[in-house]
Short mmCIF file of C-alpha atoms in Angstrom, two decimals:
data_model
loop_
_atom_site.label_atom_id
_atom_site.label_comp_id
_atom_site.label_asym_id
_atom_site.label_seq_id
_atom_site.Cartn_x
_atom_site.Cartn_y
_atom_site.Cartn_z
CA MET A 1 -5.43 69.39 81.26
CA GLU A 2 -8.09 70.24 78.66
CA HIS A 3 -10.44 67.38 77.85
CA LYS A 4 -10.92 66.69 74.13
CA VAL A 5 -13.50 64.56 72.37
CA SER A 6 -10.69 62.50 70.82
CA ASP A 7 -9.59 61.41 74.31
CA VAL A 8 -12.12 58.59 73.93
CA ALA A 9 -9.56 56.99 71.58
CA PHE A 10 -6.38 58.84 72.40
CA THR A 11 -5.74 57.48 75.87
CA ALA A 12 -2.55 58.29 77.78
CA SER A 13 -0.98 55.14 76.36
CA VAL A 14 -1.97 56.05 72.81
CA LYS A 15 -0.67 59.60 73.22
CA ALA A 16 2.64 58.21 74.48
CA VAL A 17 3.00 56.10 71.34
CA GLN A 18 2.05 59.08 69.16
CA GLU A 19 4.70 61.17 70.93
CA LYS A 20 7.31 58.47 70.46
CA ARG A 21 6.52 58.04 66.76
CA GLY A 22 6.14 61.71 65.89
CA SER A 23 2.40 62.16 65.26
CA ARG A 24 1.31 63.62 68.60
CA GLU A 25 1.71 67.25 67.57
CA HIS A 26 -0.64 66.76 64.62
CA TYR A 27 -3.33 65.02 66.68
CA ALA A 28 -2.99 67.47 69.56
CA GLU A 29 -4.12 70.20 67.16
CA THR A 30 -7.15 68.29 65.82
CA ASP A 31 -10.19 66.82 67.48
CA PHE A 32 -13.05 64.45 66.77
CA ARG A 33 -16.65 65.58 66.42
CA ASP A 34 -19.25 64.80 69.08
CA ARG A 35 -22.35 65.39 66.97
CA ILE A 36 -23.79 63.96 63.77
CA SER A 37 -23.51 66.66 61.12
CA PRO A 38 -25.73 66.70 58.00
CA ASP A 39 -22.93 65.18 55.89
CA ILE A 40 -22.48 62.30 58.35
CA ALA A 41 -26.27 61.80 58.52
CA ALA A 42 -26.36 61.55 54.72
CA PHE A 43 -23.49 59.04 54.81
CA VAL A 44 -25.32 56.90 57.40
CA ALA A 45 -28.57 57.01 55.39
CA GLU A 46 -26.82 55.43 52.40
CA ARG A 47 -25.37 52.49 54.29
CA ASP A 48 -26.93 49.03 54.14
CA SER A 49 -24.30 47.51 56.40
CA PHE A 50 -22.12 48.35 59.37
CA TYR A 51 -20.12 46.74 62.17
CA LEU A 52 -21.06 47.05 65.83
CA ALA A 53 -18.38 46.45 68.45
CA THR A 54 -19.03 45.78 72.13
CA ALA A 55 -17.06 44.31 75.02
CA SER A 56 -17.86 42.29 78.10
CA ALA A 57 -17.44 43.73 81.58
CA ASP A 58 -13.89 42.36 81.74
CA GLY A 59 -12.99 43.86 78.36
CA GLN A 60 -13.34 40.87 76.03
CA PRO A 61 -14.06 42.49 72.62
CA TYR A 62 -16.68 41.38 70.12
CA ILE A 63 -17.65 42.74 66.73
CA GLN A 64 -20.72 41.83 64.73
CA HIS A 65 -22.03 42.74 61.29
CA ARG A 66 -25.44 44.38 60.99
CA GLY A 67 -27.21 44.62 57.65
CA GLY A 68 -30.52 45.75 56.19
CA PRO A 69 -31.95 48.08 53.57
CA LYS A 70 -30.30 51.47 53.11
CA GLY A 71 -31.20 53.73 56.01
CA PHE A 72 -32.00 50.95 58.47
CA LEU A 73 -29.52 52.61 60.82
CA ARG A 74 -31.50 55.73 61.70
CA VAL A 75 -30.24 59.12 62.80
CA LEU A 76 -32.73 60.19 65.48
CA ASP A 77 -30.95 63.42 66.33
CA GLU A 78 -27.43 64.85 66.27
CA ARG A 79 -26.36 62.65 69.18
CA THR A 80 -28.45 59.48 68.68
CA LEU A 81 -28.55 56.54 66.27
CA ALA A 82 -30.90 53.57 66.48
CA PHE A 83 -31.85 50.44 64.58
CA ALA A 84 -34.22 47.51 64.76
CA ASP A 85 -32.17 44.48 65.74
CA TYR A 86 -33.17 41.38 63.77
CA THR A 87 -33.01 37.80 64.96
CA GLY A 88 -29.83 36.01 63.97
CA ASN A 89 -27.82 33.06 65.23
CA HIS A 90 -29.15 33.28 68.82
CA GLN A 91 -25.72 33.71 70.42
CA TYR A 92 -26.78 37.05 72.01
CA ILE A 93 -23.18 38.14 72.61
CA THR A 94 -23.86 41.78 71.76
CA THR A 95 -26.97 41.82 73.95
CA GLY A 96 -25.14 40.16 76.83
CA ASN A 97 -22.20 42.54 76.54
CA LEU A 98 -24.45 45.61 76.55
CA ALA A 99 -26.21 44.31 79.65
CA GLU A 100 -22.97 44.69 81.61
CA ASN A 101 -20.97 47.25 79.60
CA ASP A 102 -22.77 49.91 77.55
CA ARG A 103 -19.67 51.15 75.71
CA ALA A 104 -20.01 50.44 72.00
CA TYR A 105 -18.53 51.39 68.64
CA ILE A 106 -19.97 51.62 65.13
CA PHE A 107 -17.80 51.27 62.04
CA LEU A 108 -19.33 52.24 58.69
CA MET A 109 -17.68 51.61 55.32
CA ASP A 110 -18.39 52.97 51.85
CA TYR A 111 -16.12 50.86 49.67
CA ALA A 112 -17.29 52.39 46.39
CA ASN A 113 -16.18 55.87 47.49
CA ARG A 114 -13.38 54.61 49.75
CA ALA A 115 -14.71 56.35 52.87
CA ARG A 116 -15.32 55.29 56.46
CA VAL A 117 -16.84 56.72 59.61
CA LYS A 118 -15.95 55.60 63.14
CA ILE A 119 -18.40 56.32 65.97
CA TRP A 120 -17.81 55.82 69.70
CA GLY A 121 -20.69 55.82 72.12
CA ARG A 122 -22.90 54.02 74.56
CA ALA A 123 -25.63 51.63 73.49
CA GLU A 124 -28.80 50.36 75.10
CA VAL A 125 -31.07 47.46 74.21
CA ILE A 126 -34.72 48.51 73.98
CA ALA A 127 -37.61 46.03 74.15
CA ASP A 128 -40.43 48.55 73.60
CA LYS A 129 -42.55 47.15 70.74
CA GLU A 130 -43.65 50.57 69.49
CA ILE A 131 -40.07 51.83 69.22
CA ILE A 132 -39.07 48.62 67.44
CA ARG A 133 -42.01 49.04 65.03
CA GLN A 134 -41.00 52.62 64.25
CA LEU A 135 -37.42 51.57 63.51
CA MET A 136 -38.36 48.60 61.33
CA PRO A 137 -37.77 49.40 57.64
CA GLU A 138 -41.03 49.26 55.70
CA GLY A 139 -41.42 46.10 53.65
CA TYR A 140 -38.22 44.48 54.91
CA ARG A 141 -38.67 40.79 55.61
CA ALA A 142 -36.98 40.10 58.92
CA ARG A 143 -38.05 39.21 62.44
CA THR A 144 -37.18 41.84 64.99
CA LEU A 145 -35.77 40.88 68.33
CA GLN A 146 -35.28 44.28 69.92
CA ALA A 147 -33.98 47.75 69.14
CA ILE A 148 -30.58 49.20 69.92
CA VAL A 149 -30.23 52.90 70.68
CA PHE A 150 -26.72 54.29 70.34
CA ARG A 151 -25.74 57.62 71.95
CA VAL A 152 -22.78 59.25 70.26
CA THR A 153 -19.71 60.20 72.30
CA ALA A 154 -17.33 60.90 69.42
CA LEU A 155 -16.96 60.33 65.71
CA ASP A 156 -14.19 60.59 63.19
CA THR A 157 -13.58 59.98 59.50
CA ASN A 158 -10.51 58.50 57.86
CA CYS A 159 -8.47 59.09 54.76
CA PRO A 160 -9.04 56.58 51.93
CA GLN A 161 -5.53 55.14 52.14
CA HIS A 162 -5.54 51.33 51.89
CA ILE A 163 -9.34 51.06 51.44
CA PRO A 164 -9.93 48.77 48.44
CA GLN A 165 -12.55 50.05 46.02
CA LYS A 166 -15.46 47.61 45.82
CA PHE A 167 -18.95 47.90 44.43
CA ASP A 168 -22.24 46.35 45.51
CA ALA A 169 -23.53 43.59 43.23
CA ALA A 170 -26.81 45.50 42.70
CA ASP A 171 -24.91 48.59 41.52
CA VAL A 172 -22.75 46.51 39.17
CA THR A 173 -25.83 44.72 37.79
CA GLY A 174 -27.51 48.08 37.15
CA ALA A 175 -24.45 49.48 35.39
CA LEU A 176 -24.10 46.35 33.24
CA ALA A 177 -27.80 46.46 32.32
CA HIS A 178 -27.40 50.09 31.24
CA LEU A 179 -24.38 49.20 29.10
CA GLN A 180 -26.20 46.20 27.60
CA SER A 181 -29.14 48.40 26.58
CA LYS A 182 -26.69 50.77 24.87
CA ILE A 183 -25.07 47.82 23.07
CA ASP A 184 -28.49 46.49 22.00
CA ALA A 185 -29.47 49.92 20.64
CA LEU A 186 -26.20 50.25 18.72
CA GLU A 187 -26.52 46.73 17.29
CA ALA A 188 -30.08 47.45 16.19
CA GLU A 189 -28.92 50.70 14.58
CA LEU A 190 -26.10 48.87 12.82
CA ALA A 191 -28.48 46.16 11.58
CA THR A 192 -30.82 48.84 10.17
CA TYR A 193 -27.90 50.59 8.49
CA LYS A 194 -26.71 47.32 6.91
CA ALA A 195 -30.21 46.50 5.71
CA GLN A 196 -30.51 49.91 4.03
CA THR A 197 -27.05 49.94 2.50
CA PRO A 198 -26.69 48.12 -0.85
CA LEU A 199 -23.84 45.68 -1.16
#
């Protein structure tokens, strides 16, 4: 049987359910990507947040949010992502999981444009200070603990169905400030007009 990139998600059990529910033919004709294309790299560069999933050796899942300035998740090449891992709540679940099971998953959301990217791969914790320094976003105030290098196995995008449209507070603040400046200019223009127009 031909191996496909999507087999990372479409296991025999999943394919059986797809067959039973009528979607197998569609997914048998399509496949996931196994490399980061320029459009995906651009998508990643705009994210200031993502979710990283890992599992323990016995399969206990765990998902954790990672945040930072836009572009803190770096595309090193078409098969590799990496980021400086900042200190947090000191539970070290992700680090412990990766020490015994390197399978990992990255989930990126763009709520404003109702788009998402799912990435399967294998991740490794790196303690090299020079690598951590190179991955640390310039001017960002956070203490680094380590770096995580993620090697891509497969990636896929999803349709926007059921994704609520949400906007970042900074974007909304900027849009409101722009509108307020327009209102202020119009009010000043109106005041000038009234002052020049005899009653």
